[in-house]
PDB file of C-alpha atoms in Angstrom:
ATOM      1  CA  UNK A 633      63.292 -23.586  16.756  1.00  0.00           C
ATOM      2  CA  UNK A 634      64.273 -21.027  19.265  1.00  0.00           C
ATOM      3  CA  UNK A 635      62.286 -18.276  16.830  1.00  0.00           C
ATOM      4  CA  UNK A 636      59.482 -20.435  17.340  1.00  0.00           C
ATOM      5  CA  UNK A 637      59.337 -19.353  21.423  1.00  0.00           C
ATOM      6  CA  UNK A 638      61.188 -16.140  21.175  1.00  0.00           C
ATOM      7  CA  UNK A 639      59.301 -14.055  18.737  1.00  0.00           C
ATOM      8  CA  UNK A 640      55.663 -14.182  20.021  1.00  0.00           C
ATOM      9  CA  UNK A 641      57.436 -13.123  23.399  1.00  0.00           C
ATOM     10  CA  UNK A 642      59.222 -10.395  21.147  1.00  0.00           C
ATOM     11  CA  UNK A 643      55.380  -9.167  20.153  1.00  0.00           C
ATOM     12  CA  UNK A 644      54.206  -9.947  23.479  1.00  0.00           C
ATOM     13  CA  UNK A 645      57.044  -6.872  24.506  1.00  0.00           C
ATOM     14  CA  UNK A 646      56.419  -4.593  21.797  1.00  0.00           C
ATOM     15  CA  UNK A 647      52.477  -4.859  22.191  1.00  0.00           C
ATOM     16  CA  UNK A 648      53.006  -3.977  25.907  1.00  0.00           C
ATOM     17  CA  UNK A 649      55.562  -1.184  25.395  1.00  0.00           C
ATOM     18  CA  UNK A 650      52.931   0.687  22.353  1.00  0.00           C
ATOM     19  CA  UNK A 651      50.036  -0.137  24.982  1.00  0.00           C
ATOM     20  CA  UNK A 652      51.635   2.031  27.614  1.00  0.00           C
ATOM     21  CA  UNK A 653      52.881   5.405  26.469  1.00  0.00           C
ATOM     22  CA  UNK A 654      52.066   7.330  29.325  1.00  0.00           C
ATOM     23  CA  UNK A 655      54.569   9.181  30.873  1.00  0.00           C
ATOM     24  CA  UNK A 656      55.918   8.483  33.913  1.00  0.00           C
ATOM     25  CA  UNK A 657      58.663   9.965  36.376  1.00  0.00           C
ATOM     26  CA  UNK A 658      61.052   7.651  37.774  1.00  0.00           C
ATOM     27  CA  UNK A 659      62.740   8.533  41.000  1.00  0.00           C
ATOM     28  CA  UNK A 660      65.493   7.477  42.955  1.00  0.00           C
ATOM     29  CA  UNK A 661      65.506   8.272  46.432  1.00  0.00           C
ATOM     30  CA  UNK A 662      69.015   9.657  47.983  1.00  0.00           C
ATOM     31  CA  UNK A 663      70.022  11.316  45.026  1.00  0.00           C
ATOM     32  CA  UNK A 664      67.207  13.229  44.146  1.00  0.00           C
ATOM     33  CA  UNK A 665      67.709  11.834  40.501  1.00  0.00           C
ATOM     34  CA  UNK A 666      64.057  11.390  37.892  1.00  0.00           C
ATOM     35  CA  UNK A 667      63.904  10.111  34.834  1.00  0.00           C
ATOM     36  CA  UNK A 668      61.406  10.944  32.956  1.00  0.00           C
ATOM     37  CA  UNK A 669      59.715   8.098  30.244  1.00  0.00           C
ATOM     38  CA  UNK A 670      56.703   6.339  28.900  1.00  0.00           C
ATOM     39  CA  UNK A 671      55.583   3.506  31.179  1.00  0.00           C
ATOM     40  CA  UNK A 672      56.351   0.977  28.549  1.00  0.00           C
ATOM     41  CA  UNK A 673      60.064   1.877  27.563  1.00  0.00           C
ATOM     42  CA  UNK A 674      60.293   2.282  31.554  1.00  0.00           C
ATOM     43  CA  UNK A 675      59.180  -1.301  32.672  1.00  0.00           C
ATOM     44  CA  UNK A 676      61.180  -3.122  29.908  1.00  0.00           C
ATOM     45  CA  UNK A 677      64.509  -1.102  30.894  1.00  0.00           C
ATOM     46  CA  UNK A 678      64.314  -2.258  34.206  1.00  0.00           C
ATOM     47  CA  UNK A 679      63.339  -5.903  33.758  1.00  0.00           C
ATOM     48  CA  UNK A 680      66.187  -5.916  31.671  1.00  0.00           C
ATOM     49  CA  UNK A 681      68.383  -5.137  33.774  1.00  0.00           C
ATOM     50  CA  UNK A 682      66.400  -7.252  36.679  1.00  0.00           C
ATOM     51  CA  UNK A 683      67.674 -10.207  33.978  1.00  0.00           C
ATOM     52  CA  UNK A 684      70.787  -9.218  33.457  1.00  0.00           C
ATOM     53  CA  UNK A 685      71.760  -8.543  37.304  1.00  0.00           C
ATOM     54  CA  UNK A 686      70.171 -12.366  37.965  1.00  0.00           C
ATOM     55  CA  UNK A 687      72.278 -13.821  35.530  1.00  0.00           C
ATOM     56  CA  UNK A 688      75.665 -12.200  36.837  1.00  0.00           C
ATOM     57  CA  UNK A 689      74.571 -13.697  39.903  1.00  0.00           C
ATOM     58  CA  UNK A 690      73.876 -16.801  38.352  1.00  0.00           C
ATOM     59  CA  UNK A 691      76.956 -16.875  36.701  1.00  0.00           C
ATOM     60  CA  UNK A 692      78.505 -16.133  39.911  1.00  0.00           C
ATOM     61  CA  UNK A 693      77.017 -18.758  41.801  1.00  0.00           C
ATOM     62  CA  UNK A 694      78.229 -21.780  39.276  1.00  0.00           C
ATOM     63  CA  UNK A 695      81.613 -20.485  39.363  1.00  0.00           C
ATOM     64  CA  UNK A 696      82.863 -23.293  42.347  1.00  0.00           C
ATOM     65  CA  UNK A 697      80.847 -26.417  40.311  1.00  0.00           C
ATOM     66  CA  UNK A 698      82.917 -25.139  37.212  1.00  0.00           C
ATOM     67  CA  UNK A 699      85.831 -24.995  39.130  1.00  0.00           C
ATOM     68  CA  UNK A 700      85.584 -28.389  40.778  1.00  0.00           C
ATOM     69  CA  UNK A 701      84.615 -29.584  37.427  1.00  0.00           C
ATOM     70  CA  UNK A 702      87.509 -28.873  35.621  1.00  0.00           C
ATOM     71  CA  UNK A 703      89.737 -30.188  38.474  1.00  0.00           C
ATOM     72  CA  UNK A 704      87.950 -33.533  38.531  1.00  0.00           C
ATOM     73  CA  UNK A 705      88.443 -33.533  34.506  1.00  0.00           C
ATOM     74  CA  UNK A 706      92.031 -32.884  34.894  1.00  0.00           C
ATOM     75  CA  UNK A 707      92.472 -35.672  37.523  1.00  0.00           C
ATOM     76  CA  UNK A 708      90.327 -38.483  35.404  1.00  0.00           C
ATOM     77  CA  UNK A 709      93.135 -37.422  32.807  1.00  0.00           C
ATOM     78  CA  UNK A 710      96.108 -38.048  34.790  1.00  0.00           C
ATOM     79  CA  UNK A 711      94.692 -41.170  36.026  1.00  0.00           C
ATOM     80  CA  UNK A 712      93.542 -42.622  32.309  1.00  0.00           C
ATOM     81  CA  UNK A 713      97.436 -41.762  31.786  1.00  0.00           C
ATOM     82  CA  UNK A 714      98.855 -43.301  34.450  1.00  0.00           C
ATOM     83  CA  UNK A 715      96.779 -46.135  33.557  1.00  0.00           C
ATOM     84  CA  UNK A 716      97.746 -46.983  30.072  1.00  0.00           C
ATOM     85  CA  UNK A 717     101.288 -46.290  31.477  1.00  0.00           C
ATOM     86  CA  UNK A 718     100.588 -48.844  33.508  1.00  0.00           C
ATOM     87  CA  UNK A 719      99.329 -51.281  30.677  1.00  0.00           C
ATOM     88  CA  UNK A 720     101.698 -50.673  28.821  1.00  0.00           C
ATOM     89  CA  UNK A 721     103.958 -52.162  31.263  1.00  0.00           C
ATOM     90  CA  UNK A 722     101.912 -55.095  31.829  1.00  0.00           C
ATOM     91  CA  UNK A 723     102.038 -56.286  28.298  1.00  0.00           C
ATOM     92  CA  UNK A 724     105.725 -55.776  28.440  1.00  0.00           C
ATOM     93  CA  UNK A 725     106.313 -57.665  31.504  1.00  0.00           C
ATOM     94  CA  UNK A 726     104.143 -60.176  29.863  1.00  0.00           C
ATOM     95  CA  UNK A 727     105.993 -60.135  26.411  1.00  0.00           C
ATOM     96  CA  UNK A 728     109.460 -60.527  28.395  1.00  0.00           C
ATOM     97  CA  UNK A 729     108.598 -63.284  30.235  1.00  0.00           C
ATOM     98  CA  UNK A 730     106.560 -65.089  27.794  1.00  0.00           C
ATOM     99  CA  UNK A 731     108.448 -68.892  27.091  1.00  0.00           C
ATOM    100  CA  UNK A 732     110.539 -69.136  24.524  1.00  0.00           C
ATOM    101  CA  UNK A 733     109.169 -71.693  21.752  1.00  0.00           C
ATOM    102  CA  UNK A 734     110.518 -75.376  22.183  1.00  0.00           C
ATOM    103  CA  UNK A 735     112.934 -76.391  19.870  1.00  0.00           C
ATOM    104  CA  UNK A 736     113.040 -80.316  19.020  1.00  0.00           C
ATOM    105  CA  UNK A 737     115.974 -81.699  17.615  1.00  0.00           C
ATOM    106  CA  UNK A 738     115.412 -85.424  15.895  1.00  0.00           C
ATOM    107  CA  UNK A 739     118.324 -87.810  15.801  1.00  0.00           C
ATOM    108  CA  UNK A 740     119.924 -88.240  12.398  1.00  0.00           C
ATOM    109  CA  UNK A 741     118.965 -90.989  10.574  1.00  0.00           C
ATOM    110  CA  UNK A 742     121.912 -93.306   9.304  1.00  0.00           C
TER     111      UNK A 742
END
């Protein structure tokens, strides 16, 4: 199913990338560095890494609900444990004091 969205946005990206072979020069600015490719092969490198720098930050912005998470799992454990701990000594105390059948004794008949 995920084919189903991903490839005609896979032909979308190779359609733009053979639409745009001009080349261009790509500066950056304090280090006097250029980088020299088509327009195409240009624009997809650097929404890639646009994507891949927004989903470290994503990823970095989720790490406190994960970690409050897992603490709130690890507490409902404890607690489910100290509760059947705590059933378990119900139906003990319950057992233990529970009355003792009756026990009739008939006269003997002569």
């Amino acid at each position: 199913m995920r084919w189903l969205l991903f490839l005609p946005l896979l032909i979308l990206l190779a359609l733009f990338a053979l639409s745009n072979m001009q080349e261009v020069q790509l500066r950056l600015w304090p280090l006097d560095l250029a980088w020299a490719a088509p327009l195409g092969v240009a624009v997809l490198v650097l929404s890639g890494f646009g994507f891949v720098l927004g989903a470290f930050i994503a990823w970095a912005a989720a790490l406190p609900a994960r970690r409050r998470a897992r603490e709130v799992t690890q507490a409902a454990k404890l607690l489910e444990a100290e509760l059947a701990v705590l059933k378990a000594r119900e139906a003990q105390a319950r057992h233990a004091g529970a009355p003792q059948p009756m026990q009739i004794t008939l006269p003997a008949a002569h």
